[in-house]
PDB file of C-alpha atoms and ligand atoms in Angstrom:
ATOM      1  CA  MET A   1       0.000   0.000   0.000  1.00  0.00           C
ATOM      2  CA  CYS A   2       1.104   3.581  -0.574  1.00  0.00           C
ATOM      3  CA  LEU A   3      -0.315   7.091  -0.462  1.00  0.00           C
ATOM      4  CA  ASP A   4      -1.022   8.799  -3.773  1.00  0.00           C
ATOM      5  CA  ASP A   5      -0.615  12.546  -4.419  1.00  0.00           C
ATOM      6  CA  PHE A   6      -4.035  13.177  -2.878  1.00  0.00           C
ATOM      7  CA  GLY A   7      -3.273  11.290   0.301  1.00  0.00           C
ATOM      8  CA  LEU A   8      -5.458   8.355  -0.724  1.00  0.00           C
ATOM      9  CA  THR A   9      -4.331   4.825  -0.014  1.00  0.00           C
ATOM     10  CA  THR A  10      -3.606   2.830  -3.168  1.00  0.00           C
ATOM     11  CA  ARG A  11      -2.288  -0.643  -3.762  1.00  0.00           C
ATOM     12  CA  SER A  12       1.046  -0.814  -5.545  1.00  0.00           C
ATOM     13  CA  GLY A  13       1.093  -3.009  -8.620  1.00  0.00           C
ATOM     14  CA  PRO A  14       3.571  -5.863  -8.853  1.00  0.00           C
ATOM     15  CA  VAL A  15       6.703  -5.651 -10.981  1.00  0.00           C
ATOM     16  CA  PHE A  16       7.661  -8.845 -12.772  1.00  0.00           C
ATOM     17  CA  TRP A  17      11.306  -8.388 -13.695  1.00  0.00           C
ATOM     18  CA  LEU A  18      12.263 -10.816 -16.462  1.00  0.00           C
ATOM     19  CA  THR A  19      15.999 -11.405 -16.755  1.00  0.00           C
ATOM     20  CA  GLY A  20      17.911 -13.752 -19.045  1.00  0.00           C
ATOM     21  CA  LEU A  21      20.139 -13.873 -22.110  1.00  0.00           C
ATOM     22  CA  SER A  22      19.215 -12.129 -25.335  1.00  0.00           C
ATOM     23  CA  GLY A  23      16.791 -14.462 -27.120  1.00  0.00           C
ATOM     24  CA  ALA A  24      15.855 -16.354 -23.958  1.00  0.00           C
ATOM     25  CA  GLY A  25      12.207 -15.356 -24.444  1.00  0.00           C
ATOM     26  CA  LYS A  26      11.764 -12.407 -22.057  1.00  0.00           C
ATOM     27  CA  SER A  27       9.880 -10.119 -24.461  1.00  0.00           C
ATOM     28  CA  THR A  28       7.766 -12.914 -25.907  1.00  0.00           C
ATOM     29  CA  LEU A  29       6.657 -13.964 -22.428  1.00  0.00           C
ATOM     30  CA  ALA A  30       6.267 -10.407 -21.120  1.00  0.00           C
ATOM     31  CA  TYR A  31       4.001  -9.264 -23.974  1.00  0.00           C
ATOM     32  CA  ARG A  32       1.912 -12.420 -24.077  1.00  0.00           C
ATOM     33  CA  THR A  33       1.444 -12.583 -20.323  1.00  0.00           C
ATOM     34  CA  SER A  34       0.703  -8.884 -20.182  1.00  0.00           C
ATOM     35  CA  ARG A  35      -2.071  -9.437 -22.718  1.00  0.00           C
ATOM     36  CA  GLN A  36      -3.493 -12.297 -20.647  1.00  0.00           C
ATOM     37  CA  LEU A  37      -3.744 -10.019 -17.624  1.00  0.00           C
ATOM     38  CA  ALA A  38      -5.108  -7.100 -19.668  1.00  0.00           C
ATOM     39  CA  GLU A  39      -7.878  -9.384 -20.922  1.00  0.00           C
ATOM     40  CA  GLN A  40      -8.794  -9.977 -17.290  1.00  0.00           C
ATOM     41  CA  GLY A  41      -9.120  -6.267 -16.655  1.00  0.00           C
ATOM     42  CA  PHE A  42      -5.703  -5.377 -15.259  1.00  0.00           C
ATOM     43  CA  HIS A  43      -3.840  -2.283 -16.401  1.00  0.00           C
ATOM     44  CA  THR A  44      -0.500  -3.542 -17.626  1.00  0.00           C
ATOM     45  CA  ILE A  45       2.685  -2.238 -19.211  1.00  0.00           C
ATOM     46  CA  VAL A  46       5.752  -3.892 -20.693  1.00  0.00           C
ATOM     47  CA  LEU A  47       9.049  -2.066 -20.244  1.00  0.00           C
ATOM     48  CA  ASP A  48      11.062  -3.732 -22.975  1.00  0.00           C
ATOM     49  CA  GLY A  49      14.818  -3.213 -22.849  1.00  0.00           C
ATOM     50  CA  ASP A  50      15.071  -2.936 -26.639  1.00  0.00           C
ATOM     51  CA  VAL A  51      12.360  -0.259 -26.693  1.00  0.00           C
ATOM     52  CA  LEU A  52      13.935   1.644 -23.801  1.00  0.00           C
ATOM     53  CA  ARG A  53      17.267   1.574 -25.625  1.00  0.00           C
ATOM     54  CA  GLY A  54      15.593   3.434 -28.518  1.00  0.00           C
ATOM     55  CA  GLY A  55      14.421   6.289 -26.301  1.00  0.00           C
ATOM     56  CA  LEU A  56      14.881   6.722 -22.570  1.00  0.00           C
ATOM     57  CA  ASN A  57      18.228   4.883 -22.594  1.00  0.00           C
ATOM     58  CA  SER A  58      19.448   5.923 -26.033  1.00  0.00           C
ATOM     59  CA  ASP A  59      22.395   7.808 -24.522  1.00  0.00           C
ATOM     60  CA  LEU A  60      23.740   4.684 -22.775  1.00  0.00           C
ATOM     61  CA  ASN A  61      26.208   2.094 -24.051  1.00  0.00           C
ATOM     62  CA  PHE A  62      26.607  -1.552 -23.032  1.00  0.00           C
ATOM     63  CA  SER A  63      29.517  -1.029 -20.649  1.00  0.00           C
ATOM     64  CA  ALA A  64      29.018  -2.123 -17.039  1.00  0.00           C
ATOM     65  CA  ASP A  65      28.201   1.493 -16.111  1.00  0.00           C
ATOM     66  CA  GLY A  66      25.790   1.892 -19.024  1.00  0.00           C
ATOM     67  CA  ARG A  67      23.986  -1.297 -18.111  1.00  0.00           C
ATOM     68  CA  ALA A  68      23.777  -0.324 -14.447  1.00  0.00           C
ATOM     69  CA  GLU A  69      22.223   3.007 -15.380  1.00  0.00           C
ATOM     70  CA  SER A  70      19.773   1.398 -17.819  1.00  0.00           C
ATOM     71  CA  VAL A  71      18.652  -0.997 -15.076  1.00  0.00           C
ATOM     72  CA  ARG A  72      18.300   1.867 -12.597  1.00  0.00           C
ATOM     73  CA  ARG A  73      16.161   3.912 -15.007  1.00  0.00           C
ATOM     74  CA  ALA A  74      13.969   0.936 -15.855  1.00  0.00           C
ATOM     75  CA  ALA A  75      13.487   0.281 -12.144  1.00  0.00           C
ATOM     76  CA  GLU A  76      12.538   3.901 -11.439  1.00  0.00           C
ATOM     77  CA  VAL A  77       9.991   3.910 -14.275  1.00  0.00           C
ATOM     78  CA  ALA A  78       8.663   0.539 -13.133  1.00  0.00           C
ATOM     79  CA  ALA A  79       8.279   1.884  -9.593  1.00  0.00           C
ATOM     80  CA  LEU A  80       6.290   4.876 -10.842  1.00  0.00           C
ATOM     81  CA  CYS A  81       3.992   2.668 -12.904  1.00  0.00           C
ATOM     82  CA  ALA A  82       3.553   0.250 -10.007  1.00  0.00           C
ATOM     83  CA  LYS A  83       2.609   3.139  -7.759  1.00  0.00           C
ATOM     84  CA  ALA A  84      -0.234   3.856 -10.192  1.00  0.00           C
ATOM     85  CA  SER A  85      -1.438   0.263  -9.616  1.00  0.00           C
ATOM     86  CA  ILE A  86      -0.237  -0.870 -13.034  1.00  0.00           C
ATOM     87  CA  VAL A  87       0.989  -4.444 -13.393  1.00  0.00           C
ATOM     88  CA  VAL A  88       4.504  -4.050 -14.780  1.00  0.00           C
ATOM     89  CA  PHE A  89       6.535  -6.491 -16.821  1.00  0.00           C
ATOM     90  CA  VAL A  90      10.180  -5.547 -17.327  1.00  0.00           C
ATOM     91  CA  SER A  91      12.006  -7.388 -20.079  1.00  0.00           C
ATOM     92  CA  LEU A  92      15.672  -6.586 -19.682  1.00  0.00           C
ATOM     93  CA  VAL A  93      18.816  -8.768 -19.907  1.00  0.00           C
ATOM     94  CA  SER A  94      19.969  -7.135 -16.633  1.00  0.00           C
ATOM     95  CA  PRO A  95      22.954  -9.495 -16.400  1.00  0.00           C
ATOM     96  CA  PHE A  96      24.439  -8.397 -13.086  1.00  0.00           C
ATOM     97  CA  GLU A  97      23.256  -9.493  -9.658  1.00  0.00           C
ATOM     98  CA  ALA A  98      24.071  -6.043  -8.252  1.00  0.00           C
ATOM     99  CA  GLY A  99      21.884  -4.280 -10.809  1.00  0.00           C
ATOM    100  CA  ARG A 100      18.922  -6.560 -10.104  1.00  0.00           C
ATOM    101  CA  ALA A 101      19.451  -6.114  -6.360  1.00  0.00           C
ATOM    102  CA  ARG A 102      19.325  -2.363  -6.882  1.00  0.00           C
ATOM    103  CA  ALA A 103      16.118  -2.705  -8.887  1.00  0.00           C
ATOM    104  CA  ARG A 104      14.640  -4.730  -6.043  1.00  0.00           C
ATOM    105  CA  GLN A 105      15.672  -2.011  -3.602  1.00  0.00           C
ATOM    106  CA  ILE A 106      14.133   0.767  -5.740  1.00  0.00           C
ATOM    107  CA  ILE A 107      10.872  -1.109  -6.303  1.00  0.00           C
ATOM    108  CA  GLY A 108      10.458  -2.687  -2.899  1.00  0.00           C
ATOM    109  CA  PRO A 109       8.455  -5.745  -1.839  1.00  0.00           C
ATOM    110  CA  THR A 110       6.349  -5.879  -5.024  1.00  0.00           C
ATOM    111  CA  PHE A 111       9.484  -6.781  -7.036  1.00  0.00           C
ATOM    112  CA  HIS A 112       9.521 -10.307  -8.448  1.00  0.00           C
ATOM    113  CA  GLU A 113      12.650 -11.611 -10.118  1.00  0.00           C
ATOM    114  CA  ILE A 114      11.768 -13.997 -12.947  1.00  0.00           C
ATOM    115  CA  TYR A 115      14.643 -15.910 -14.483  1.00  0.00           C
ATOM    116  CA  VAL A 116      13.855 -16.724 -18.110  1.00  0.00           C
ATOM    117  CA  GLU A 117      16.200 -19.621 -18.528  1.00  0.00           C
ATOM    118  CA  ALA A 118      17.789 -20.568 -21.840  1.00  0.00           C
ATOM    119  CA  ASP A 119      21.487 -21.291 -22.250  1.00  0.00           C
ATOM    120  CA  TYR A 120      23.926 -19.708 -24.648  1.00  0.00           C
ATOM    121  CA  PRO A 121      23.785 -22.444 -27.339  1.00  0.00           C
ATOM    122  CA  THR A 122      19.976 -22.312 -27.385  1.00  0.00           C
ATOM    123  CA  CYS A 123      19.846 -18.518 -27.682  1.00  0.00           C
ATOM    124  CA  ASN A 124      22.631 -18.579 -30.250  1.00  0.00           C
ATOM    125  CA  ALA A 125      20.696 -21.111 -32.332  1.00  0.00           C
ATOM    126  CA  ARG A 126      17.525 -18.952 -32.111  1.00  0.00           C
ATOM    127  CA  ASP A 127      19.407 -15.725 -32.856  1.00  0.00           C
ATOM    128  CA  VAL A 128      16.106 -13.882 -33.365  1.00  0.00           C
ATOM    129  CA  LYS A 129      17.701 -10.476 -33.811  1.00  0.00           C
ATOM    130  CA  GLY A 130      20.915 -11.591 -35.502  1.00  0.00           C
ATOM    131  CA  PHE A 131      22.971 -10.332 -32.542  1.00  0.00           C
ATOM    132  CA  TYR A 132      24.767 -13.627 -31.906  1.00  0.00           C
ATOM    133  CA  LYS A 133      26.076 -13.809 -35.446  1.00  0.00           C
ATOM    134  CA  LEU A 134      27.339 -10.241 -35.231  1.00  0.00           C
ATOM    135  CA  ALA A 135      28.817 -10.749 -31.756  1.00  0.00           C
ATOM    136  CA  GLU A 136      30.664 -13.901 -32.777  1.00  0.00           C
ATOM    137  CA  ALA A 137      32.007 -12.012 -35.782  1.00  0.00           C
ATOM    138  CA  GLY A 138      33.408  -9.466 -33.331  1.00  0.00           C
ATOM    139  CA  GLN A 139      31.010  -6.720 -34.422  1.00  0.00           C
ATOM    140  CA  ILE A 140      29.268  -6.252 -31.042  1.00  0.00           C
ATOM    141  CA  GLN A 141      31.347  -5.460 -27.979  1.00  0.00           C
ATOM    142  CA  ASN A 142      30.379  -6.510 -24.434  1.00  0.00           C
ATOM    143  CA  PHE A 143      27.858  -9.070 -25.656  1.00  0.00           C
ATOM    144  CA  THR A 144      26.238 -10.878 -22.733  1.00  0.00           C
ATOM    145  CA  GLY A 145      27.138 -14.559 -22.595  1.00  0.00           C
ATOM    146  CA  LEU A 146      30.100 -14.118 -24.946  1.00  0.00           C
ATOM    147  CA  THR A 147      32.298 -11.155 -24.070  1.00  0.00           C
ATOM    148  CA  SER A 148      30.373  -9.964 -21.018  1.00  0.00           C
ATOM    149  CA  PRO A 149      29.153 -12.207 -18.192  1.00  0.00           C
ATOM    150  CA  TYR A 150      25.603 -13.182 -17.297  1.00  0.00           C
ATOM    151  CA  GLU A 151      25.194 -13.783 -13.578  1.00  0.00           C
ATOM    152  CA  ILE A 152      22.461 -16.374 -13.136  1.00  0.00           C
ATOM    153  CA  PRO A 153      19.923 -15.345 -10.467  1.00  0.00           C
ATOM    154  CA  ARG A 154      20.582 -17.323  -7.296  1.00  0.00           C
ATOM    155  CA  THR A 155      17.210 -16.924  -5.620  1.00  0.00           C
ATOM    156  CA  PRO A 156      14.668 -15.775  -8.216  1.00  0.00           C
ATOM    157  CA  GLU A 157      10.999 -15.821  -7.255  1.00  0.00           C
ATOM    158  CA  LEU A 158      10.263 -17.860 -10.397  1.00  0.00           C
ATOM    159  CA  VAL A 159      12.204 -19.723 -13.081  1.00  0.00           C
ATOM    160  CA  VAL A 160      10.658 -20.181 -16.525  1.00  0.00           C
ATOM    161  CA  ASN A 161      12.723 -22.557 -18.622  1.00  0.00           C
ATOM    162  CA  THR A 162      12.153 -21.867 -22.322  1.00  0.00           C
ATOM    163  CA  MET A 163      14.339 -24.796 -23.395  1.00  0.00           C
ATOM    164  CA  THR A 164      12.197 -27.474 -21.813  1.00  0.00           C
ATOM    165  CA  SER A 165       8.741 -25.867 -22.144  1.00  0.00           C
ATOM    166  CA  ASP A 166       7.144 -24.334 -25.221  1.00  0.00           C
ATOM    167  CA  VAL A 167       5.824 -20.779 -25.442  1.00  0.00           C
ATOM    168  CA  LEU A 168       2.275 -21.669 -24.400  1.00  0.00           C
ATOM    169  CA  GLU A 169       3.426 -23.576 -21.326  1.00  0.00           C
ATOM    170  CA  CYS A 170       5.762 -20.760 -20.314  1.00  0.00           C
ATOM    171  CA  VAL A 171       3.057 -18.119 -20.771  1.00  0.00           C
ATOM    172  CA  GLY A 172       0.706 -20.292 -18.708  1.00  0.00           C
ATOM    173  CA  LYS A 173       3.219 -20.613 -15.888  1.00  0.00           C
ATOM    174  CA  LEU A 174       4.010 -16.900 -15.840  1.00  0.00           C
ATOM    175  CA  THR A 175       0.336 -15.940 -16.117  1.00  0.00           C
ATOM    176  CA  ASP A 176      -0.574 -18.151 -13.156  1.00  0.00           C
ATOM    177  CA  TYR A 177       2.218 -16.627 -11.125  1.00  0.00           C
ATOM    178  CA  ALA A 178       1.382 -13.060 -12.184  1.00  0.00           C
ATOM    179  CA  LEU A 179      -2.317 -13.464 -11.401  1.00  0.00           C
ATOM    180  CA  THR A 180      -1.517 -14.898  -7.986  1.00  0.00           C
ATOM    181  CA  HIS A 181       0.630 -11.868  -7.204  1.00  0.00           C
ATOM    182  CA  SER A 182      -1.589  -9.220  -8.774  1.00  0.00           C
ATOM    183  CA  GLY A 183      -4.467  -9.546  -6.322  1.00  0.00           C
ATOM    184  CA  ALA A 184      -8.088 -10.255  -7.136  1.00  0.00           C
ATOM    185  CA  LYS A 185      -9.901  -7.753  -9.323  1.00  0.00           C
TER     186      LYS A 185
HETATM  187  P1  ADP B 201      14.457 -11.839 -25.417  1.00  0.00           P
HETATM  188  O1  ADP B 201      13.388 -10.807 -25.146  1.00  0.00           O
HETATM  189  O2  ADP B 201      14.798 -12.650 -24.204  1.00  0.00           O
HETATM  190  O3  ADP B 201      15.659 -11.279 -26.096  1.00  0.00           O
HETATM  191  P2  ADP B 201      12.634 -12.764 -27.438  1.00  0.00           P
HETATM  192  O4  ADP B 201      11.368 -12.938 -26.710  1.00  0.00           O
HETATM  193  O5  ADP B 201      12.810 -11.500 -28.251  1.00  0.00           O
HETATM  194  O6  ADP B 201      13.847 -12.917 -26.416  1.00  0.00           O
HETATM  195  O7  ADP B 201      12.899 -13.989 -28.426  1.00  0.00           O
HETATM  196  C1  ADP B 201      12.755 -15.329 -27.975  1.00  0.00           C
HETATM  197  C2  ADP B 201      12.574 -16.230 -29.183  1.00  0.00           C
HETATM  198  O8  ADP B 201      12.561 -17.578 -28.718  1.00  0.00           O
HETATM  199  C3  ADP B 201      11.265 -15.975 -29.913  1.00  0.00           C
HETATM  200  O9  ADP B 201      11.477 -16.123 -31.303  1.00  0.00           O
HETATM  201  C4  ADP B 201      10.369 -17.092 -29.389  1.00  0.00           C
HETATM  202  O10 ADP B 201       9.368 -17.467 -30.312  1.00  0.00           O
HETATM  203  C5  ADP B 201      11.379 -18.219 -29.191  1.00  0.00           C
HETATM  204  N1  ADP B 201      10.974 -19.219 -28.181  1.00  0.00           N
HETATM  205  C6  ADP B 201      11.094 -20.557 -28.342  1.00  0.00           C
HETATM  206  N2  ADP B 201      10.606 -21.209 -27.267  1.00  0.00           N
HETATM  207  C7  ADP B 201      10.182 -20.264 -26.405  1.00  0.00           C
HETATM  208  C8  ADP B 201       9.568 -20.321 -25.132  1.00  0.00           C
HETATM  209  N3  ADP B 201       9.302 -21.484 -24.524  1.00  0.00           N
HETATM  210  N4  ADP B 201       9.252 -19.148 -24.517  1.00  0.00           N
HETATM  211  C9  ADP B 201       9.526 -17.966 -25.132  1.00  0.00           C
HETATM  212  N5  ADP B 201      10.093 -17.835 -26.342  1.00  0.00           N
HETATM  213  C10 ADP B 201      10.429 -18.982 -26.989  1.00  0.00           C
END
């Protein structure tokens, strides 16, 4: 619960923070699950790392500092949306434990870390955006999983494995979890 600008008590929305390698399935699951909740009457938003990079974070690079700042900004925006009782899905590689811990600190108890699990060979084989090919050709610096580390979440609230379950199963699992933590309408 929090007080809005008029001193009224409101319920903060949850923030489902999807982390994982590029191509793991974060955006696919965030958008599809968001739609499931919207169809049930929830106000939802997806903060997609690729979209943020085109606007809010367009001044940042992929260095450790740039990534930390992009995570911080996403967390601040997520916190504002959550305060307005919006159900927030963040789809961001967010490779470092420290960055995710900071996001948790900014957002508070409504933060849920969701590890979208798919290993490097799987994501490389999918290569939805062509990044892996470019990275392996040396044309992308600091590429997570190749030339920059990905720190696997140690105690995420939920793991969705996109190697062993198909899209529908993963959306079902995340939707169940999200509904449980979004409160009854
Ligand atoms: P990310 O946002 O993590 O970079 P995307 O969602 O953009 O990843 O891409 C993931 C790709 O993997 C999509 O083409 C999607 O169809 C595919 N995919 C295969 N299996 C799954 C699954 N179980 N869950 C989500 N995506 C999957």
